[in-house]
């Protein structure tokens, strides 16, 4: 692979933006690739190199890059303007679609991003309950706002700032427990009457893919009801990714509130939070919990999101099956190599945990071999497959990925594993 143009652009970028990237996960050594365009399941960088894309912008592109139906909807809406500062029909139509398909959503408020949606949902939970405490999952990610940026710990402990610039007071009411450990959550709630909510990804997606053990989410739902604590599912990744009703519909566990992003914008910035009517009616201007944004409910994002949700109707089963087939092939290669590792998957999401025999929570996810993954990433890139650069990110499939794409991925992965075996 040759990328002199990307290298030159990165050199310029580092002088003007921290680390040369607009989001930390995009950086990798010796330089990130600058992408010129995407079509279907492939991306092409500014040096003309073409790749099978398994990053897919970290999840929004479930129908692939430049899906014609989505592009046409966005283009039509763009001809009418970009933003109004007033309600629009696409905004209402998207709200209606979400409310119809997501089991917990009696009412929905649109936002500008997943980060913003989780921030508003936490504020709403606190405003509704009159309590201050929130619980998150070790390894779960809910955006880059202060209350949820806590350092990973041993669980059942008050948060410590996970970033410079986050005051200790901003996270003093945030607690962490392990995923797939309902007893740890119950022990925490038994000893604290000031917990407003637990916010969690129903399927962890920011330490790779970590599926819930049988009965775990049902037990969390039972415990939160018993303690009168709100259950918030962060479905920024899984919403409309795993099924038309998200993880909550697929896994048959209904939270009190949920957050969404990524797919509902059709590749444009978007976010949303929704839930029970008695809770949502506390949001301004109906209630006293403030949530606002100039670009919330943007008509172009809404039109694109609507087109994508319509396009995906009836396509989930085939997409999930194609992903399962690819994952099965990769697991065979991993097993044959004798390299310690695992590949977790749910629906059209999977992750490669080299160095870890199994991953069922955030602590185990941190046991992956980052050095070996960096070698895998470089090998796959040399073989025209673009993975997310981080060992703790998720590979995403789309309806645009073909059997030939899957073969390219499987053969590249197999060749790396055979090299490890040798």
CSV table of N, CA, C and O in Angstrom, one decimal, residues 146-191:
chain,number,residue,atom,x,y,z
A,146,UNK,N,-19.2,15.2,30.7
A,146,UNK,CA,-18.5,15.0,31.9
A,146,UNK,C,-19.0,13.9,32.8
A,146,UNK,O,-18.3,13.1,33.3
A,147,UNK,N,-20.3,13.8,33.0
A,147,UNK,CA,-20.9,12.9,33.9
A,147,UNK,C,-20.6,11.4,33.7
A,147,UNK,O,-20.6,10.6,34.6
A,148,UNK,N,-20.3,11.1,32.4
A,148,UNK,CA,-20.1,9.7,32.1
A,148,UNK,C,-18.6,9.4,31.7
A,148,UNK,O,-18.3,8.3,31.4
A,149,UNK,N,-17.8,10.4,31.8
A,149,UNK,CA,-16.4,10.2,31.5
A,149,UNK,C,-15.7,9.9,32.8
A,149,UNK,O,-15.0,10.7,33.4
A,150,UNK,N,-15.8,8.6,33.3
A,150,UNK,CA,-15.2,8.2,34.5
A,150,UNK,C,-14.2,7.1,34.2
A,150,UNK,O,-14.3,6.4,33.2
A,151,UNK,N,-13.1,7.0,35.0
A,151,UNK,CA,-12.1,6.0,34.8
A,151,UNK,C,-12.6,4.6,35.1
A,151,UNK,O,-13.4,4.4,36.0
A,152,UNK,N,-12.1,3.6,34.4
A,152,UNK,CA,-12.5,2.3,34.7
A,152,UNK,C,-12.0,1.9,36.0
A,152,UNK,O,-10.9,2.2,36.4
A,153,UNK,N,-12.8,1.2,36.8
A,153,UNK,CA,-12.4,0.8,38.1
A,153,UNK,C,-12.8,-0.7,38.4
A,153,UNK,O,-13.1,-1.4,37.5
A,154,UNK,N,-12.9,-1.0,39.7
A,154,UNK,CA,-13.2,-2.4,40.0
A,154,UNK,C,-14.7,-2.6,40.1
A,154,UNK,O,-15.1,-3.7,40.3
A,155,UNK,N,-15.5,-1.6,39.9
A,155,UNK,CA,-16.9,-1.7,39.9
A,155,UNK,C,-17.5,-1.3,41.3
A,155,UNK,O,-16.8,-1.3,42.3
A,156,UNK,N,-18.8,-1.0,41.3
A,156,UNK,CA,-19.5,-0.6,42.5
A,156,UNK,C,-18.8,0.5,43.3
A,156,UNK,O,-18.8,0.5,44.5
A,157,UNK,N,-18.1,1.4,42.5
A,157,UNK,CA,-17.4,2.5,43.2
A,157,UNK,C,-17.8,3.8,42.5
A,157,UNK,O,-18.2,3.8,41.4
A,158,UNK,N,-17.7,4.9,43.3
A,158,UNK,CA,-17.9,6.2,42.8
A,158,UNK,C,-16.9,6.5,41.7
A,158,UNK,O,-15.7,6.0,41.8
A,159,UNK,N,-17.3,7.2,40.7
A,159,UNK,CA,-16.4,7.5,39.6
A,159,UNK,C,-15.3,8.5,39.9
A,159,UNK,O,-15.4,9.3,40.8
A,160,UNK,N,-14.2,8.2,39.2
A,160,UNK,CA,-13.1,9.2,39.2
A,160,UNK,C,-13.0,9.7,37.8
A,160,UNK,O,-13.3,9.0,36.9
A,161,UNK,N,-12.6,11.0,37.6
A,161,UNK,CA,-12.5,11.5,36.3
A,161,UNK,C,-11.7,10.7,35.3
A,161,UNK,O,-10.6,10.2,35.7
A,162,UNK,N,-12.3,10.4,34.2
A,162,UNK,CA,-11.6,9.6,33.1
A,162,UNK,C,-10.9,10.5,32.1
A,162,UNK,O,-10.4,9.9,31.1
A,163,UNK,N,-10.9,11.8,32.3
A,163,UNK,CA,-10.2,12.7,31.4
A,163,UNK,C,-9.7,13.9,32.1
A,163,UNK,O,-10.4,14.4,33.1
A,164,UNK,N,-8.6,14.5,31.7
A,164,UNK,CA,-8.2,15.8,32.3
A,164,UNK,C,-9.3,16.8,31.9
A,164,UNK,O,-9.9,16.7,30.8
A,165,UNK,N,-9.5,17.7,32.8
A,165,UNK,CA,-10.5,18.7,32.6
A,165,UNK,C,-11.9,18.4,33.1
A,165,UNK,O,-12.8,19.2,33.0
A,166,UNK,N,-12.1,17.2,33.6
A,166,UNK,CA,-13.3,16.8,34.2
A,166,UNK,C,-13.2,16.9,35.7
A,166,UNK,O,-12.4,16.2,36.4
A,167,UNK,N,-13.9,17.9,36.4
A,167,UNK,CA,-13.8,18.0,37.8
A,167,UNK,C,-14.3,16.8,38.6
A,167,UNK,O,-15.2,16.1,38.1
A,168,UNK,N,-13.7,16.5,39.7
A,168,UNK,CA,-14.1,15.4,40.5
A,168,UNK,C,-15.6,15.5,40.9
A,168,UNK,O,-16.4,14.5,40.9
A,169,UNK,N,-16.1,16.8,41.1
A,169,UNK,CA,-17.5,17.0,41.5
A,169,UNK,C,-18.4,16.6,40.3
A,169,UNK,O,-19.6,16.2,40.6
A,170,UNK,N,-17.9,16.6,39.1
A,170,UNK,CA,-18.8,16.3,37.9
A,170,UNK,C,-19.2,14.8,37.9
A,170,UNK,O,-20.1,14.4,37.3
A,171,UNK,N,-18.3,13.9,38.5
A,171,UNK,CA,-18.6,12.5,38.5
A,171,UNK,C,-18.8,11.9,39.8
A,171,UNK,O,-18.8,10.7,40.0
A,172,UNK,N,-18.9,12.7,40.9
A,172,UNK,CA,-19.1,12.2,42.2
A,172,UNK,C,-20.4,11.4,42.4
A,172,UNK,O,-20.5,10.6,43.3
A,173,UNK,N,-21.3,11.6,41.5
A,173,UNK,CA,-22.6,10.9,41.6
A,173,UNK,C,-22.7,9.8,40.5
A,173,UNK,O,-23.8,9.4,40.2
A,174,UNK,N,-21.6,9.5,39.9
A,174,UNK,CA,-21.6,8.4,38.9
A,174,UNK,C,-20.9,7.2,39.4
A,174,UNK,O,-19.8,7.3,40.0
A,175,UNK,N,-21.5,6.0,39.3
A,175,UNK,CA,-21.0,4.8,39.8
A,175,UNK,C,-20.9,3.8,38.6
A,175,UNK,O,-21.6,3.9,37.6
A,176,UNK,N,-19.9,2.8,38.8
A,176,UNK,CA,-19.7,1.8,37.8
A,176,UNK,C,-19.9,0.4,38.3
A,176,UNK,O,-19.5,0.1,39.4
A,177,UNK,N,-20.5,-0.4,37.5
A,177,UNK,CA,-20.6,-1.8,37.8
A,177,UNK,C,-20.2,-2.6,36.6
A,177,UNK,O,-20.2,-2.1,35.5
A,178,UNK,N,-19.9,-3.9,36.7
A,178,UNK,CA,-19.5,-4.7,35.6
A,178,UNK,C,-20.8,-5.2,34.8
A,178,UNK,O,-21.8,-5.4,35.4
A,179,UNK,N,-20.6,-5.3,33.5
A,179,UNK,CA,-21.6,-5.9,32.6
A,179,UNK,C,-21.7,-7.4,32.9
A,179,UNK,O,-20.8,-8.0,33.3
A,180,UNK,N,-22.9,-7.9,32.7
A,180,UNK,CA,-23.2,-9.3,32.9
A,180,UNK,C,-23.0,-9.8,34.4
A,180,UNK,O,-22.8,-10.9,34.7
A,181,UNK,N,-23.1,-8.8,35.3
A,181,UNK,CA,-23.1,-9.1,36.8
A,181,UNK,C,-24.2,-8.4,37.4
A,181,UNK,O,-24.0,-7.3,38.0
A,182,UNK,N,-25.4,-9.0,37.4
A,182,UNK,CA,-26.6,-8.3,38.0
A,182,UNK,C,-26.4,-8.2,39.5
A,182,UNK,O,-27.0,-7.2,40.1
A,183,UNK,N,-25.7,-9.1,40.2
A,183,UNK,CA,-25.6,-9.1,41.6
A,183,UNK,C,-24.8,-7.8,42.1
A,183,UNK,O,-25.1,-7.2,43.1
A,184,UNK,N,-23.8,-7.4,41.3
A,184,UNK,CA,-23.0,-6.2,41.6
A,184,UNK,C,-23.9,-5.0,41.5
A,184,UNK,O,-23.9,-4.1,42.4
A,185,UNK,N,-24.8,-4.9,40.5
A,185,UNK,CA,-25.8,-3.8,40.4
A,185,UNK,C,-26.7,-3.8,41.6
A,185,UNK,O,-26.9,-2.8,42.3
A,186,UNK,N,-27.2,-5.0,42.0
A,186,UNK,CA,-28.2,-5.0,43.1
A,186,UNK,C,-27.5,-4.6,44.4
A,186,UNK,O,-28.1,-3.9,45.2
A,187,UNK,N,-26.3,-5.0,44.6
A,187,UNK,CA,-25.6,-4.7,45.8
A,187,UNK,C,-25.4,-3.2,45.9
A,187,UNK,O,-25.5,-2.6,47.0
A,188,UNK,N,-25.1,-2.5,44.8
A,188,UNK,CA,-24.9,-1.1,44.8
A,188,UNK,C,-26.2,-0.4,45.1
A,188,UNK,O,-26.3,0.5,45.9
A,189,UNK,N,-27.3,-0.8,44.5
A,189,UNK,CA,-28.6,-0.2,44.7
A,189,UNK,C,-29.1,-0.4,46.1
A,189,UNK,O,-29.8,0.5,46.7
A,190,UNK,N,-28.8,-1.6,46.7
A,190,UNK,CA,-29.2,-1.8,48.1
A,190,UNK,C,-28.7,-0.8,49.0
A,190,UNK,O,-29.3,-0.5,50.1
A,191,UNK,N,-27.5,-0.3,48.7
A,191,UNK,CA,-26.8,0.6,49.6
A,191,UNK,C,-26.9,2.1,49.3
A,191,UNK,O,-26.2,2.9,49.9
